[in-house]
Tab-separated table of C-alpha atoms in Angstrom:
chain	number	residue	atom	x	y	z
J	19	MET	CA	127.487	120.746	79.578
J	20	THR	CA	125.837	120.778	83.004
J	21	PRO	CA	124.796	117.529	84.738
J	22	GLN	CA	121.157	118.529	84.178
J	23	GLN	CA	121.754	118.989	80.439
J	24	TYR	CA	123.584	115.666	80.302
J	25	VAL	CA	120.737	113.656	81.835
J	26	GLN	CA	118.154	115.476	79.725
J	27	GLU	CA	120.021	114.530	76.536
J	28	LYS	CA	120.464	110.951	77.767
J	29	ALA	CA	116.730	110.583	78.433
J	30	ALA	CA	115.633	112.254	75.206
J	31	ALA	CA	118.060	110.254	73.041
J	32	SER	CA	116.769	106.940	74.372
J	33	GLY	CA	113.375	107.379	72.692
J	34	SER	CA	111.881	105.485	75.614
J	35	SER	CA	108.177	105.532	76.402
J	36	PHE	CA	109.148	106.723	79.877
J	37	TYR	CA	110.317	110.051	78.466
J	38	TYR	CA	106.822	110.992	77.288
J	39	ALA	CA	105.395	110.533	80.776
J	40	PHE	CA	108.106	112.772	82.278
J	41	LEU	CA	106.985	115.722	80.145
J	42	PHE	CA	103.826	116.251	82.212
J	43	LEU	CA	105.554	116.394	85.616
J	44	PRO	CA	106.253	119.560	87.629
J	45	LYS	CA	109.835	120.745	87.126
J	46	PRO	CA	111.421	119.379	90.377
J	47	ARG	CA	109.900	115.918	89.897
J	48	ARG	CA	110.784	115.957	86.201
J	49	ALA	CA	114.391	116.776	87.079
J	50	ALA	CA	114.534	113.906	89.587
J	51	ILE	CA	113.001	111.239	87.337
J	52	THR	CA	115.120	112.336	84.368
J	53	ALA	CA	118.305	112.025	86.437
J	54	PHE	CA	117.231	108.627	87.808
J	55	TYR	CA	116.337	107.397	84.341
J	56	ALA	CA	119.750	108.541	83.037
J	57	PHE	CA	121.430	106.557	85.821
J	58	CYS	CA	119.442	103.443	84.857
J	59	ARG	CA	120.371	103.901	81.195
J	60	GLU	CA	124.069	104.297	82.030
J	61	VAL	CA	124.113	101.057	83.999
J	62	ASP	CA	122.010	99.180	81.455
J	63	ASP	CA	124.250	100.334	78.601
J	64	VAL	CA	127.194	98.613	80.287
J	65	VAL	CA	125.456	95.287	79.713
J	66	ASP	CA	124.103	96.036	76.234
J	67	GLU	CA	127.090	97.840	74.700
J	68	VAL	CA	130.219	96.338	76.323
J	69	THR	CA	131.086	93.045	74.637
J	70	ASP	CA	133.995	92.057	76.910
J	71	LEU	CA	132.606	90.373	80.050
J	72	GLY	CA	135.548	91.408	82.222
J	73	VAL	CA	135.292	95.038	81.137
J	74	ALA	CA	131.547	95.054	81.809
J	75	GLN	CA	132.051	93.600	85.308
J	76	THR	CA	134.680	96.269	86.011
J	77	LYS	CA	132.363	99.034	84.827
J	78	LEU	CA	129.508	97.797	87.039
J	79	ALA	CA	131.908	97.648	89.996
J	80	TRP	CA	132.848	101.255	89.202
J	81	TRP	CA	129.177	102.214	89.277
J	82	GLN	CA	128.719	100.501	92.636
J	83	ALA	CA	131.608	102.537	94.024
J	84	GLU	CA	130.242	105.704	92.384
J	85	VAL	CA	126.847	105.226	94.057
J	86	ALA	CA	128.505	104.723	97.457
J	87	LYS	CA	130.684	107.820	96.936
J	88	SER	CA	127.700	109.858	95.785
J	89	PHE	CA	125.763	109.118	98.956
J	90	ARG	CA	128.832	110.283	100.898
J	91	GLY	CA	128.558	113.581	99.043
J	92	GLU	CA	131.202	112.964	96.352
J	93	PRO	CA	129.443	112.253	93.009
J	94	SER	CA	131.746	112.382	89.986
J	95	HIS	CA	129.537	111.179	87.114
J	96	PRO	CA	127.099	113.779	85.697
J	97	ALA	CA	124.140	111.404	86.135
J	98	MET	CA	124.877	111.124	89.858
J	99	GLN	CA	125.648	114.836	90.133
J	100	ALA	CA	122.168	115.524	88.734
J	101	LEU	CA	120.481	112.873	90.875
J	102	MET	CA	121.941	113.513	94.319
J	103	PRO	CA	120.349	116.950	94.939
J	104	CYS	CA	116.954	115.212	94.509
J	105	ALA	CA	117.696	112.075	96.531
J	106	ALA	CA	116.661	113.165	100.017
J	107	GLU	CA	113.548	115.034	98.895
J	108	PHE	CA	112.146	112.095	96.951
J	109	GLY	CA	113.323	109.174	99.094
J	110	ILE	CA	115.863	107.814	96.598
J	111	GLU	CA	117.887	105.396	98.741
J	112	GLU	CA	121.370	104.033	98.091
J	113	ARG	CA	120.187	100.412	98.462
J	114	LEU	CA	117.717	100.871	95.614
J	115	LEU	CA	120.401	102.077	93.192
J	116	HIS	CA	122.611	99.137	94.189
J	117	ALA	CA	119.670	96.809	93.467
J	118	VAL	CA	119.400	98.183	89.916
J	119	ILE	CA	123.124	97.551	89.385
J	120	GLU	CA	122.748	94.032	90.789
J	121	GLY	CA	119.968	93.331	88.288
J	122	CYS	CA	122.209	94.420	85.423
J	123	ARG	CA	124.982	92.182	86.783
J	124	MET	CA	122.601	89.238	86.472
J	125	ASP	CA	122.599	89.871	82.706
J	126	LEU	CA	126.357	89.258	82.666
J	127	GLU	CA	126.144	86.084	84.732
J	128	GLN	CA	122.925	84.466	83.515
J	129	THR	CA	121.456	84.110	80.031
J	130	ARG	CA	118.617	81.659	80.750
J	131	TYR	CA	115.999	81.293	83.499
J	132	LEU	CA	114.750	77.882	84.540
J	133	ASP	CA	111.228	78.955	85.543
J	134	PHE	CA	109.108	82.052	86.039
J	135	ALA	CA	110.060	82.371	89.718
J	136	ALA	CA	113.723	82.781	88.706
J	137	LEU	CA	112.812	85.304	85.998
J	138	GLU	CA	110.665	87.213	88.480
J	139	ARG	CA	113.699	87.753	90.740
J	140	TYR	CA	115.553	89.373	87.838
J	141	CYS	CA	112.520	91.516	86.933
J	142	HIS	CA	112.215	92.647	90.546
J	143	LEU	CA	115.709	94.163	90.406
J	144	VAL	CA	115.672	95.740	86.938
J	145	ALA	CA	112.014	96.841	86.827
J	146	GLY	CA	110.251	96.508	90.182
J	147	VAL	CA	112.852	98.543	92.039
J	148	VAL	CA	112.842	101.122	89.243
J	149	GLY	CA	109.063	101.348	89.613
J	150	GLU	CA	109.418	101.820	93.368
J	151	VAL	CA	111.830	104.747	92.960
J	152	ALA	CA	109.668	106.277	90.225
J	153	ALA	CA	106.537	106.056	92.401
J	154	ARG	CA	108.330	107.952	95.165
J	155	ILE	CA	109.429	110.661	92.756
J	156	PHE	CA	105.929	110.969	91.284
J	157	GLY	CA	104.564	111.731	94.768
J	158	GLN	CA	103.627	108.520	96.591
J	159	THR	CA	101.670	109.137	99.797
J	160	ASP	CA	100.327	105.645	100.568
J	161	PRO	CA	102.776	102.795	101.422
J	162	ALA	CA	100.511	100.406	99.478
J	163	THR	CA	101.527	102.166	96.257
J	164	THR	CA	104.887	100.341	96.421
J	165	ALA	CA	103.179	97.002	95.692
J	166	TYR	CA	101.419	98.591	92.701
J	167	ALA	CA	104.727	99.983	91.428
J	168	HIS	CA	106.481	96.615	91.655
J	169	LYS	CA	103.633	94.802	89.905
J	170	LEU	CA	103.504	97.416	87.137
J	171	GLY	CA	107.282	97.236	86.723
J	172	LEU	CA	106.995	93.468	86.254
J	173	ALA	CA	104.316	93.979	83.583
J	174	PHE	CA	106.564	96.497	81.783
J	175	GLN	CA	109.540	94.142	81.882
J	176	LEU	CA	107.544	91.204	80.522
J	177	THR	CA	106.307	93.457	77.706
J	178	ASN	CA	109.925	94.364	76.938
J	179	ILE	CA	110.903	90.692	76.957
J	180	ILE	CA	108.106	89.848	74.495
J	181	ARG	CA	109.071	92.771	72.222
J	182	ASP	CA	112.799	91.998	72.291
J	183	VAL	CA	112.766	88.198	71.971
J	184	GLY	CA	114.610	88.206	68.634
J	185	GLU	CA	117.045	90.982	69.550
J	186	ASP	CA	117.910	89.370	72.891
J	187	ALA	CA	118.468	85.961	71.277
J	188	MET	CA	121.049	87.522	68.951
J	189	ARG	CA	122.838	88.772	72.083
J	190	GLY	CA	122.836	85.248	73.493
J	191	ARG	CA	120.009	85.775	75.981
J	192	ILE	CA	116.600	84.117	76.166
J	193	TYR	CA	114.502	85.446	79.044
J	194	LEU	CA	111.476	83.221	78.477
J	195	PRO	CA	111.635	80.472	81.135
J	196	VAL	CA	113.131	77.156	80.014
J	197	SER	CA	110.208	75.279	81.597
J	198	GLU	CA	107.760	77.215	79.427
J	199	LEU	CA	109.764	76.662	76.233
J	200	GLN	CA	109.562	72.952	77.071
J	201	GLN	CA	105.837	73.226	77.814
J	202	PHE	CA	105.187	74.610	74.305
J	203	ASP	CA	107.914	72.487	72.627
J	204	VAL	CA	109.848	75.519	71.365
J	205	LYS	CA	113.631	75.087	70.957
J	206	ALA	CA	116.180	77.834	71.585
J	207	HIS	CA	117.640	77.514	68.075
J	208	GLU	CA	114.270	78.550	66.603
J	209	PHE	CA	114.787	82.043	68.056
J	210	LEU	CA	118.160	82.383	66.328
J	211	SER	CA	116.903	81.006	63.018
J	212	ARG	CA	113.846	83.289	63.292
J	213	THR	CA	111.513	80.350	62.819
J	214	TYR	CA	107.847	81.137	63.418
J	215	SER	CA	105.389	78.329	64.182
J	216	ASP	CA	102.069	77.690	65.845
J	217	ARG	CA	104.068	76.479	68.871
J	218	PHE	CA	105.986	79.772	69.062
J	219	THR	CA	102.771	81.795	68.712
J	220	ALA	CA	101.120	79.796	71.497
J	221	LEU	CA	104.168	80.360	73.738
J	222	MET	CA	104.092	84.101	73.097
J	223	ARG	CA	100.335	84.305	73.603
J	224	PHE	CA	100.848	82.670	76.990
J	225	GLN	CA	103.448	85.345	77.859
J	226	ALA	CA	101.134	88.160	76.712
J	227	GLN	CA	98.224	86.829	78.782
J	228	ARG	CA	100.453	86.813	81.853
J	229	ALA	CA	101.546	90.406	81.161
J	230	HIS	CA	97.926	91.571	80.725
J	231	ALA	CA	96.982	89.906	84.019
J	232	LEU	CA	99.828	91.767	85.735
J	233	TYR	CA	98.654	95.116	84.318
J	234	ASP	CA	95.183	94.408	85.701
J	235	GLU	CA	96.583	93.360	89.084
J	236	ALA	CA	98.785	96.462	89.273
J	237	LEU	CA	95.942	98.851	88.514
J	238	ALA	CA	93.770	97.143	91.139
J	239	LEU	CA	96.534	97.669	93.727
J	240	LEU	CA	96.879	101.436	93.166
J	241	PRO	CA	95.320	103.251	96.156
J	242	PRO	CA	92.744	105.863	95.052
J	243	ALA	CA	94.551	108.515	97.112
J	244	ASP	CA	97.639	108.174	94.921
J	245	ARG	CA	95.952	107.821	91.543
J	246	GLN	CA	96.406	111.483	90.623
J	247	ASN	CA	100.073	111.613	91.636
J	248	GLN	CA	100.853	108.354	89.872
J	249	LYS	CA	99.522	109.514	86.500
J	250	PRO	CA	102.989	109.281	84.881
J	251	GLY	CA	103.042	105.564	85.685
J	252	LEU	CA	99.548	105.200	84.256
J	253	MET	CA	100.720	106.986	81.087
J	254	MET	CA	103.517	104.455	80.749
J	255	ALA	CA	101.057	101.640	81.370
J	256	SER	CA	98.859	102.937	78.550
J	257	ILE	CA	101.818	103.155	76.169
J	258	TYR	CA	103.268	99.759	77.076
J	259	ARG	CA	99.930	97.965	76.993
J	260	THR	CA	99.135	99.492	73.609
J	261	LEU	CA	102.507	98.213	72.394
J	262	LEU	CA	101.686	94.743	73.718
J	263	ARG	CA	98.371	94.786	71.838
J	264	GLU	CA	100.175	95.837	68.655
J	265	ILE	CA	102.504	92.854	69.017
J	266	GLU	CA	99.518	90.563	69.573
J	267	SER	CA	97.679	91.927	66.519
J	268	ASP	CA	100.819	91.261	64.442
J	269	ASP	CA	100.816	87.598	65.573
J	270	PHE	CA	104.011	88.035	67.597
J	271	LYS	CA	106.310	88.667	64.634
J	272	VAL	CA	109.088	89.704	67.017
J	273	LEU	CA	111.968	87.463	65.934
J	274	HIS	CA	113.020	89.572	62.947
J	275	GLN	CA	111.903	93.054	64.038
J	276	ARG	CA	111.305	95.297	67.018
J	277	VAL	CA	107.693	96.457	67.100
J	278	SER	CA	107.329	100.064	68.294
J	279	LEU	CA	104.876	102.947	68.510
J	280	THR	CA	105.530	106.289	66.826
J	281	PRO	CA	106.560	109.222	69.068
J	282	LEU	CA	103.326	111.012	68.167
J	283	ARG	CA	101.226	108.048	69.246
J	284	LYS	CA	103.112	107.778	72.540
J	285	LEU	CA	102.554	111.469	73.174
J	286	TRP	CA	98.849	111.104	72.372
J	287	LEU	CA	98.462	108.162	74.767
J	288	ALA	CA	100.268	110.062	77.521
J	289	TRP	CA	98.184	113.194	76.968
J	290	LYS	CA	94.958	111.187	77.037
J	291	VAL	CA	95.776	109.894	80.521
J	292	GLN	CA	96.864	113.339	81.700
J	293	ALA	CA	93.901	115.273	80.332
J	294	LEU	CA	91.080	112.743	80.301
J	295	GLY	CA	92.198	110.173	82.870
J	296	ARG	CA	91.642	107.409	80.309
J	297	MET	CA	94.008	104.612	79.351
């Protein structure tokens, strides 16, 4: 299997909404974003799939060393072998890959966040930086597009947090800020016991309103000159925001299930942005 085949299979197998946006890119950009996405999945899987903390820390340290080696011209992992030929052309910098790894390390060292400012730091590393790299690959021409990419990445990550509240709690992680749980009088044990209440619904509605505001802010930040090139990000925004609305319409029943959109619906939403320019 070639490195390119490896990253393609990794991206396709994830079932992620991101994959549907990649389909509409020209071949060189599609190759770059697929390789970068595979790298992100590899690092993220260390946190989600390795149960031994020491082993996970060792694996992340290995990835840090692999990134450094790769930028010296010695990639050994197929994800990095696929990514490195694209790095210079699309402005994929070593520091940005290290930032993604650092964000995943936070998942090993921290399971709760005191307030939104602390959570935002985590989201910056695991989503904002990813958005920055993606924007470069998609064809960023205006420096102001970086702010849009970071804001959109934050909106995506908050949508993921809302969707995965129950699943994350079972893994011992609650991303919703402690101060906001206290504000709505929701206790951590209610997540584990899958207890729904008016208090929980109000807490989740507050989170969804914040996410919607971030989508609006991100779209307002996108420079008109880059709107065409950044269509893949807008496709993802359409898919993720539709998912958020589905969760809202289901009254935030996210403790016992993971709400998702069908592949066909994701493809339709992506195509609509590509062909009609509508979200």
